[in-house]
Coordinates of C-alpha atoms in Angstrom, one line a residue:
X185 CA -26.9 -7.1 2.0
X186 CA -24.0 -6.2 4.1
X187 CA -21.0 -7.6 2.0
X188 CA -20.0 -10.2 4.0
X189 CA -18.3 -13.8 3.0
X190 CA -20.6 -16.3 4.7
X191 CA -18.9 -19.8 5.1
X192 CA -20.9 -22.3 6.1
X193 CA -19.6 -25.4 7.8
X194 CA -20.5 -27.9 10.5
X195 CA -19.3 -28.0 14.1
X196 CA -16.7 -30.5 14.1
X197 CA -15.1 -29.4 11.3
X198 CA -15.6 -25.6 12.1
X199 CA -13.3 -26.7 15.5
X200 CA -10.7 -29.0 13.4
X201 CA -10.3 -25.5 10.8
X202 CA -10.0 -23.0 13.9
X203 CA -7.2 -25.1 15.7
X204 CA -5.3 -25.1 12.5
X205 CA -5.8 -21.0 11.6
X206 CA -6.6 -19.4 15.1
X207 CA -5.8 -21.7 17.8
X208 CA -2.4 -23.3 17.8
X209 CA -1.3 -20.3 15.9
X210 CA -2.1 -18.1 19.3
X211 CA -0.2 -20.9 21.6
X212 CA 2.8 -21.4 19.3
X213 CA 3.1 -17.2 18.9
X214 CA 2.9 -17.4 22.8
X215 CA 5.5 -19.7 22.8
X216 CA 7.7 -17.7 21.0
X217 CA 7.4 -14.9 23.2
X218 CA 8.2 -16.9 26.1
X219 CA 11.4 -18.2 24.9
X220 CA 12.2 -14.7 23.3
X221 CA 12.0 -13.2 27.1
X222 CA 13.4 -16.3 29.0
X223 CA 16.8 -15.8 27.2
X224 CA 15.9 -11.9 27.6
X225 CA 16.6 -12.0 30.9
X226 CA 20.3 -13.2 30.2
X227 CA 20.4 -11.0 27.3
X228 CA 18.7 -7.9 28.0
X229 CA 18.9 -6.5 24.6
X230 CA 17.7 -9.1 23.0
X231 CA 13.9 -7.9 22.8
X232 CA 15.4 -4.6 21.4
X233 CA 16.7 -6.5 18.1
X234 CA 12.7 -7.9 17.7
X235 CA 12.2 -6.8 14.6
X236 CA 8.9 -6.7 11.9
X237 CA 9.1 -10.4 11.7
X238 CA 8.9 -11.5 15.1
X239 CA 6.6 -8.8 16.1
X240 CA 4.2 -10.2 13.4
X241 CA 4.9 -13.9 14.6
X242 CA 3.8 -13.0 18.4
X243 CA 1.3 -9.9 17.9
X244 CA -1.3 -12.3 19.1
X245 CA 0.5 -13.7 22.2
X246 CA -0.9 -9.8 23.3
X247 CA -4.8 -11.0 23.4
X248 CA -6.3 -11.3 26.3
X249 CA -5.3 -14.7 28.1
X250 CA -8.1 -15.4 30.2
X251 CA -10.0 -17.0 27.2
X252 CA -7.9 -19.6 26.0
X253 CA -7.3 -21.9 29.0
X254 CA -11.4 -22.7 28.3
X255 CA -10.9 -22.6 24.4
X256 CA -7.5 -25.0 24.6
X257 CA -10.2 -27.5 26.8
X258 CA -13.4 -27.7 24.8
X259 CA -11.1 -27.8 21.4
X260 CA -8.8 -30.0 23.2
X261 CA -9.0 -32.7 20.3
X262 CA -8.7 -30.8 17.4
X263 CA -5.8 -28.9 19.3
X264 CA -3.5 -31.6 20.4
X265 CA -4.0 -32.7 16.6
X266 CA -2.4 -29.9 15.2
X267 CA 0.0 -29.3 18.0
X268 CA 1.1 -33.0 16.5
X269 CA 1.8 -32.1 13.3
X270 CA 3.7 -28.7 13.9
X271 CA 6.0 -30.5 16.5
X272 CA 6.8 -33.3 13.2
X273 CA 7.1 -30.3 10.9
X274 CA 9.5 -28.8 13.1
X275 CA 11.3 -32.2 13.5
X276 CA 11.7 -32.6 10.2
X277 CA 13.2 -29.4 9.7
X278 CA 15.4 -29.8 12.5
X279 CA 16.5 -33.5 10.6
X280 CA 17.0 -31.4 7.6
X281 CA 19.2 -29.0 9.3
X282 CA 21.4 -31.0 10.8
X283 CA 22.1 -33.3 7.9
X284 CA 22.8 -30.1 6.1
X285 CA 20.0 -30.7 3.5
X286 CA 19.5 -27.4 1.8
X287 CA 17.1 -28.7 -0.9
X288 CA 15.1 -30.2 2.2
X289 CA 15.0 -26.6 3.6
X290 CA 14.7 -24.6 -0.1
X291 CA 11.7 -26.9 -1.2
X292 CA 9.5 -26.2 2.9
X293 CA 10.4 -23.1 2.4
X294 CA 9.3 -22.4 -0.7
X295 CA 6.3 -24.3 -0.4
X296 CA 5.4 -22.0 2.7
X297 CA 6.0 -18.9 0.5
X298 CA 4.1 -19.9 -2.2
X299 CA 1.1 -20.9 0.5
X300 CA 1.2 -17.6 2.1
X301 CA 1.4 -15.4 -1.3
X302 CA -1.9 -17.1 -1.7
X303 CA -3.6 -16.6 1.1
X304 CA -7.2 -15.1 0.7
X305 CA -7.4 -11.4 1.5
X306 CA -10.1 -9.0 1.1
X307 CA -8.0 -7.2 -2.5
X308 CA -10.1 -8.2 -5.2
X309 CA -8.8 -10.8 -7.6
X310 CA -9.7 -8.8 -10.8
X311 CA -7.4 -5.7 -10.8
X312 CA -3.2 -4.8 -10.9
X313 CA -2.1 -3.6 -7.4
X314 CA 1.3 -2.0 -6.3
X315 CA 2.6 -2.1 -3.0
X316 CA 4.2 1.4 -1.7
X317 CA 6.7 1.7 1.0
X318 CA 6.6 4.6 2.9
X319 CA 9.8 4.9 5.5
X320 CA 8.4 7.0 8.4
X321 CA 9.3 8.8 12.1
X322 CA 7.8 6.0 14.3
X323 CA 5.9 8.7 16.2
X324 CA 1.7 9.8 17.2
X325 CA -0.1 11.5 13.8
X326 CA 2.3 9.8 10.7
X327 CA -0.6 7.1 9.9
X328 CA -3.3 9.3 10.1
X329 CA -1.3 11.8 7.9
X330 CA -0.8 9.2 5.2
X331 CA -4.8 7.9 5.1
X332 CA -6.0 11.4 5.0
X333 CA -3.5 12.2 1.9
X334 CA -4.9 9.0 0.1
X335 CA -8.4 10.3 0.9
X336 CA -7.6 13.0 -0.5
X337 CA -6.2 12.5 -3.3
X338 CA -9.1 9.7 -4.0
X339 CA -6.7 6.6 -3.6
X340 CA -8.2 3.4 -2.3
X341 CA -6.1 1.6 -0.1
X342 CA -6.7 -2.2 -0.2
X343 CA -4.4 -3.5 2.9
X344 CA -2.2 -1.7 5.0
X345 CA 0.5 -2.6 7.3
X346 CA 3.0 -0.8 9.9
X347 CA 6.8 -2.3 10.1
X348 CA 8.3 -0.8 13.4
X349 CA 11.9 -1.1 13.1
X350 CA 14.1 -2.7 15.9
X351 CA 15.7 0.9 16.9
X352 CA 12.4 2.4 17.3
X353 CA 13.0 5.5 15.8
X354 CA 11.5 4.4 12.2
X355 CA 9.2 2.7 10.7
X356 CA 7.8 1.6 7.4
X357 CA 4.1 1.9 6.5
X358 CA 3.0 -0.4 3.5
X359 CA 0.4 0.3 1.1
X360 CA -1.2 -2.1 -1.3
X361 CA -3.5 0.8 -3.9
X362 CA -4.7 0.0 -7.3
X363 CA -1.9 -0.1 -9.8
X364 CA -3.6 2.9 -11.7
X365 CA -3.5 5.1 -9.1
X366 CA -0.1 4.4 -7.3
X367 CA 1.6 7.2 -9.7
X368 CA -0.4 9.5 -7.8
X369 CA -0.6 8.5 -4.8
X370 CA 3.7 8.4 -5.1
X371 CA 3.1 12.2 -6.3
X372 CA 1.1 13.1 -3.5
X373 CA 3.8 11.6 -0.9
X374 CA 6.7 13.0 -2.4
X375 CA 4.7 16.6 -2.7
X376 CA 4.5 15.8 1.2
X377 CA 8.2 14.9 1.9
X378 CA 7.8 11.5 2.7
X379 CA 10.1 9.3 0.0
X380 CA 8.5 6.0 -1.0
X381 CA 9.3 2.9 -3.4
X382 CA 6.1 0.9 -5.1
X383 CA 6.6 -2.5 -6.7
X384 CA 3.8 -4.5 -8.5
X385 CA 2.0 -7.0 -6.4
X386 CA 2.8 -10.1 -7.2

């Protein structure tokens, strides 16, 4: 009644699917922002050149702590599974680099990209989508400024993302709208003074 996916899945495999989507994601982003601020503290400006892609990588190292030490134990099996096969994915891509195997590297690589352009999402399947950019002052009001205009202007935004830029100053906010209406939507933000780029969806 409510709209929601319902996926249902025993116990044992409902802990073997978390470590591999929730769980060792969280430790390895956590991992990543240790080693980003170990070698900060030799480089202070290191964290100031932590752009959109890191800050996506380690957004989750920011959740609360106290619940994974008693997560990481009763999932211990299913996590130390998966902890396996990221250290052999990384030490293959380590073997790869330093025999200087680009087609190693180019095929992972693509394989990754293809994985992740496929990765369910809440759009629906059935209809053309365009993705607007939207370069923005990274300041208090600019988000709510750009909803409200798509309300307005009766534009249904799918998925929406924020891309803080590593000075700070700017950003990027990224719209994915219904193909059909992303002429309008472009009108409205131009009538507004922002100046944005849309691209289909692949």
């Amino acid at each position: 009644e409510i709209g929601a996916d319902v996926v249902v899945i025993d116990a044992d495999s409902h802990d073997e699917l978390v470590a591999v989507v929730s769980h060792v994601p969280h430790l390895t982003a956590g991992a990543l922002m240790r080693i980003a601020d170990d070698h900060s503290q030799e480089h202070r400006p290191l964290l100031r050149l932590a752009a959109g892609g890191f800050r996506d990588m380690t957004r989750i190292a920011a959740g609360n702590p106290g619940i994974w030490p008693d997560i990481c134990i009763d999932n211990s099996d299913a996590i130390l599974s998966v902890i396996d096969e990221v250290i052999a994915s990384l030490d293959q891509t380590r073997k790869n680099i330093a025999s200087r195997d680009k087609d190693a590297l180019l095929k992972d690589l693509e394989h990754a990209r293809s994985a992740r352009v496929n990765l369910p999402t809440g759009v629906p399947v059935d209809i053309d989508l365009d993705v607007v950019r939207i370069p923005v002052l990274d300041q208090p009001g600019e988000l709510a400024s750009l909803t409200r205009l798509a309300t307005e202007i009766d534009v249904n935004i799918y998925d929406l993302e924020i891309a803080h830029s590593s000075e700070g100053e700017r950003g990027v906010v990224i719209m994915v709208v219904p193909a059909e209406k992303s002429e309008r939507l472009v009108g409205g933000l131009m009538a507004n003074g922002y100046r944005p780029s849309v691209r289909a969806m692949e």
